[in-house]
Amino acid sequence: MFASGSLKILLLAFGLFSMANAIALYEGALISDYTGGANEAGMIPGAGWITVMTPENPSRWGIKYLSALGVRGNPTNLTIRSNAGPRFTEPPVFFIKNEQLYQLNNQSSVFHVNVMNTTELSNSRDPADAQSHKLRMEITPQKRGVRGVWKWKGTMLHFEHGGISNRGVFYGCQEEIAPTITSLEIYLTSIPTPKFCQIVTLHSWVGRERPE
Ligand SMILES: *[C@@H]1O[C@H](CO)[C@@H](O)[C@H](O)[C@H]1NC(C)=O
Ligand SMILES: *[C@@H]1O[C@H](CO)[C@@H](O)[C@H](O)[C@H]1NC(C)=O
Ligand SMILES: *[C@@H]1O[C@H](CO)[C@@H](O)[C@H](O)[C@H]1NC(C)=O
């Protein structure tokens, strides 16, 4: 739907590359806590980069990844970053375990992907509707924020909270104070696209969480 055949192959190649990295990373005690330990392949199932796509003008959007701001190993908000340009660095590797989303931090640790309730309202919605509160994604060493579950449906990432799904819809939003930064927002109802935002979907071609 979003990608041409050759783009899909390219994305698949990226995915396999990052899976190879994930194999090399599978060493530490902490990581084995999150992967059940007895994984004979020594590999975290489904670990890989998350590609961010948009149904609106996909060719202009190009190839983008779920990324982390700042120095790796520090708690930070998740953003969307292009692979273009000389400053390209490898995007972070993510995986789902027991319906929770994690980021591989280094050989021995993982970070939690948390969904934070900003208590700010969507700027395009009746403020009386509590569900139009803006949710943000961050990575930290500790679990915190809104309780919810993460799932792959096909290649597409979904977030659910209290029986309500985002149906795979995320928003890529230009930060007002730093317009070069595209942050991620989640809303649990269908809302008109907020100002300075566009609908995006998050994908992995590496594989799905291993059936338990
Ligand atoms: C892995 O990351 C954690 C948290 O950022 C850090 O405390 C630890 O020293 C790192 N370990 C290695 C081997 O880099
Ligand atoms: C994410 O961004 C918000 C708003 O700028 C900030 O208050 C918060 O500390 C950031 N979260 C992390 C983990 O850095
Ligand atoms: C976010 O916070 C607001 C205000 O406290 C609340 O009404 C809303 O239900 C919260 N949303 C979630 C998903 O926790």
Coordinates of C-alpha atoms and ligand atoms in Angstrom, one line a residue:
M1 CA 0.0 0.0 0.0
F2 CA 2.7 2.5 1.0
A3 CA 5.9 1.0 -0.6
S4 CA 6.8 0.1 -4.1
G5 CA 8.3 -3.4 -4.5
S6 CA 11.9 -2.2 -4.6
L7 CA 11.5 -0.1 -1.5
K8 CA 10.1 -3.1 0.3
I9 CA 13.2 -5.1 -0.7
L10 CA 15.4 -2.3 0.4
L11 CA 13.6 -2.1 3.8
L12 CA 13.9 -5.9 4.1
A13 CA 17.6 -5.7 3.5
F14 CA 17.9 -3.0 6.3
G15 CA 15.9 -5.3 8.5
L16 CA 18.1 -8.3 8.0
F17 CA 21.2 -6.1 8.6
S18 CA 19.8 -5.0 11.9
M19 CA 18.8 -8.5 12.8
A20 CA 22.4 -9.6 12.3
N21 CA 23.4 -6.8 14.7
A22 CA 20.8 -8.0 17.2
I23 CA 22.4 -11.5 17.1
A24 CA 25.8 -10.0 17.9
L25 CA 24.3 -8.0 20.7
Y26 CA 22.7 -10.9 22.4
E27 CA 25.1 -11.5 25.3
G28 CA 24.1 -9.7 28.4
A29 CA 22.3 -10.9 31.4
L30 CA 19.7 -8.1 31.3
I31 CA 18.8 -8.7 27.7
S32 CA 18.3 -12.4 28.4
D33 CA 15.8 -11.4 31.1
Y34 CA 13.7 -9.8 28.5
T35 CA 14.0 -12.5 25.9
G36 CA 13.5 -15.6 28.0
G37 CA 17.2 -16.6 28.0
A38 CA 16.8 -20.0 26.4
N39 CA 16.7 -18.8 22.9
E40 CA 18.9 -21.2 21.1
A41 CA 19.5 -19.0 18.1
G42 CA 20.9 -16.3 20.4
M43 CA 18.7 -13.8 18.8
I44 CA 15.9 -11.5 19.9
P45 CA 12.9 -12.4 17.9
G46 CA 11.7 -9.6 15.7
A47 CA 14.4 -7.1 16.8
G48 CA 15.0 -4.5 14.2
W49 CA 14.7 -0.9 13.0
I50 CA 11.2 0.6 12.8
T51 CA 10.4 2.3 9.6
V52 CA 8.1 5.3 9.6
M53 CA 5.9 5.8 6.6
T54 CA 3.1 8.1 5.6
P55 CA 0.1 7.6 3.4
E56 CA 0.3 11.3 2.4
N57 CA 2.8 11.9 -0.3
P58 CA 5.0 8.9 0.5
S59 CA 7.7 9.6 -2.2
R60 CA 8.4 13.1 -0.8
W61 CA 8.6 11.6 2.7
G62 CA 11.2 9.1 1.8
I63 CA 12.6 6.5 4.2
K64 CA 12.5 7.4 7.8
Y65 CA 13.0 5.6 11.1
L66 CA 11.9 5.7 14.6
S67 CA 14.8 7.4 16.3
A68 CA 16.1 8.7 19.6
L69 CA 17.3 12.2 20.2
G70 CA 20.7 12.8 21.6
V71 CA 23.4 10.5 22.8
R72 CA 22.6 6.8 22.9
G73 CA 22.2 5.4 26.4
N74 CA 20.4 8.5 27.7
P75 CA 16.6 8.7 28.4
T76 CA 15.0 10.7 25.6
N77 CA 11.9 11.2 23.6
L78 CA 11.4 9.2 20.4
T79 CA 11.4 11.1 17.1
I80 CA 11.3 10.4 13.4
R81 CA 14.5 10.8 11.4
S82 CA 15.4 10.4 7.8
N83 CA 18.3 8.2 6.7
A84 CA 19.4 10.8 4.2
G85 CA 22.5 13.0 4.7
P86 CA 26.0 12.7 6.0
R87 CA 25.0 12.7 9.6
F88 CA 23.1 9.5 9.3
T89 CA 23.7 7.1 12.1
E90 CA 22.1 3.7 12.6
P91 CA 18.6 3.9 14.0
P92 CA 17.9 2.2 17.3
V93 CA 16.7 -1.4 17.3
F94 CA 13.4 -2.2 18.9
F95 CA 11.5 -5.4 19.8
I96 CA 8.2 -6.5 21.4
K97 CA 8.3 -8.9 24.3
N98 CA 5.1 -9.8 26.2
E99 CA 3.3 -7.0 24.4
Q100 CA 5.8 -4.4 25.7
L101 CA 8.0 -2.5 23.4
Y102 CA 11.7 -2.2 24.1
Q103 CA 14.8 -0.6 22.6
L104 CA 18.1 -2.4 22.6
N105 CA 20.4 0.0 24.4
N106 CA 23.7 -1.9 24.3
Q107 CA 25.2 -5.4 24.8
S108 CA 23.8 -5.6 28.3
S109 CA 20.7 -3.4 28.6
V110 CA 17.4 -2.6 27.2
F111 CA 15.3 0.6 27.6
H112 CA 11.5 0.6 28.0
V113 CA 9.5 2.5 25.4
N114 CA 7.0 4.4 27.5
V115 CA 3.9 6.2 26.5
M116 CA 3.6 9.5 28.4
N117 CA 0.4 11.4 28.9
T118 CA 1.3 15.0 28.3
T119 CA -2.1 16.2 29.5
E120 CA -2.0 18.6 26.6
L121 CA -5.0 18.3 24.2
S122 CA -4.9 17.7 20.5
N123 CA -4.9 21.2 19.0
S124 CA -7.7 20.2 16.7
R125 CA -10.3 18.7 19.1
D126 CA -12.9 19.8 21.5
P127 CA -11.1 20.1 24.9
A128 CA -14.0 18.4 26.6
D129 CA -13.0 15.1 25.1
A130 CA -10.5 13.5 27.5
Q131 CA -9.4 11.0 24.8
S132 CA -7.9 13.7 22.7
H133 CA -5.0 14.0 25.1
K134 CA -1.7 13.9 23.5
L135 CA 0.5 10.9 24.2
R136 CA 4.2 11.0 23.6
M137 CA 6.8 8.2 23.3
E138 CA 10.0 8.1 25.2
I139 CA 12.8 5.6 26.1
T140 CA 14.0 5.3 29.7
P141 CA 15.7 2.6 31.8
Q142 CA 12.5 2.4 33.9
K143 CA 9.0 1.5 32.9
R144 CA 6.6 4.4 33.5
G145 CA 3.7 6.2 32.0
V146 CA 0.4 5.0 30.4
R147 CA -0.2 1.3 30.7
G148 CA -0.8 -0.3 27.4
V149 CA 0.1 -3.1 25.0
W150 CA 2.1 -3.1 21.8
K151 CA 1.4 -5.4 18.9
W152 CA 2.5 -6.1 15.4
K153 CA -0.5 -6.5 13.0
G154 CA 1.2 -7.6 9.8
T155 CA 4.1 -5.3 9.5
M156 CA 2.3 -2.5 11.3
L157 CA 2.8 -1.4 15.0
H158 CA -0.3 -0.9 17.1
F159 CA -0.7 0.6 20.6
E160 CA -3.7 -0.3 22.8
H161 CA -4.8 1.2 26.1
G162 CA -7.8 0.2 28.1
G163 CA -9.2 -1.7 25.1
I164 CA -8.8 1.2 22.8
S165 CA -6.4 0.9 19.9
N166 CA -4.7 3.6 18.0
R167 CA -5.4 1.4 14.9
G168 CA -1.8 1.8 13.9
V169 CA -2.2 5.6 13.5
F170 CA 0.6 7.8 14.8
Y171 CA 1.3 11.5 14.1
G172 CA 4.6 12.9 13.0
C173 CA 4.6 16.5 14.3
Q174 CA 7.0 19.3 13.7
E175 CA 8.1 20.7 17.0
E176 CA 7.2 24.4 17.4
I177 CA 10.5 25.4 19.1
A178 CA 12.7 23.1 16.9
P179 CA 11.0 22.6 13.5
T180 CA 13.8 20.3 12.3
I181 CA 12.6 17.8 14.9
T182 CA 9.7 15.6 14.0
S183 CA 8.2 14.2 17.2
L184 CA 5.7 11.4 17.6
E185 CA 2.2 11.7 19.0
I186 CA -0.5 9.2 19.7
Y187 CA -4.2 9.8 20.2
L188 CA -6.7 7.1 21.2
T189 CA -9.6 8.5 19.2
S190 CA -9.8 9.4 15.5
I191 CA -9.2 13.2 15.5
P192 CA -8.7 15.6 12.6
T193 CA -5.0 15.7 12.0
P194 CA -3.5 18.2 14.4
K195 CA -1.7 21.3 13.1
F196 CA 1.9 20.8 12.0
C197 CA 1.3 17.0 12.1
Q198 CA 0.8 14.3 9.5
I199 CA -0.4 10.7 9.9
V200 CA 2.3 8.1 10.0
T201 CA 2.5 4.4 10.4
L202 CA 5.3 2.4 12.0
H203 CA 6.5 -0.8 10.4
S204 CA 8.9 -3.7 10.8
W205 CA 9.7 -6.2 8.1
V206 CA 12.0 -8.2 10.4
G207 CA 9.3 -10.4 11.7
R208 CA 6.7 -10.5 14.4
E209 CA 6.9 -11.4 18.0
R210 CA 7.6 -15.1 18.3
P211 CA 4.3 -17.0 19.0
E212 CA 4.6 -18.2 22.7
Ligands
LIG1 C1 24.9 -0.1 28.8 O1 24.0 1.0 29.0 C2 23.8 1.2 30.4 C3 22.7 2.3 30.5 O2 22.9 3.3 29.6 C4 25.1 1.6 31.0 O3 24.9 1.9 32.4 C5 26.1 0.5 30.8 O4 27.4 1.0 31.3 C6 26.3 0.2 29.4 N1 27.1 -1.0 29.2 C7 28.1 -1.0 28.2 C8 28.8 -2.3 28.2 O5 28.3 -0.1 27.4
LIG2 C1 10.4 14.6 26.4 O1 10.0 15.9 26.0 C2 9.3 16.6 27.1 C3 8.8 18.0 26.5 O2 9.9 18.6 25.9 C4 10.2 16.8 28.3 O3 9.6 17.5 29.3 C5 10.7 15.4 28.8 O4 11.6 15.5 29.8 C6 11.3 14.6 27.6 N1 11.5 13.2 28.1 C7 12.7 12.6 28.2 C8 12.7 11.2 28.7 O5 13.7 13.2 28.0
LIG3 C1 -4.3 11.7 30.2 O1 -4.5 12.6 31.2 C2 -5.8 13.3 31.2 C3 -5.8 14.3 32.3 O2 -5.4 13.8 33.5 C4 -6.9 12.2 31.4 O3 -8.2 12.8 31.4 C5 -6.8 11.1 30.3 O4 -7.7 10.1 30.5 C6 -5.4 10.6 30.3 N1 -5.2 9.6 29.2 C7 -4.7 8.4 29.3 C8 -4.6 7.6 28.1 O5 -4.2 8.0 30.3

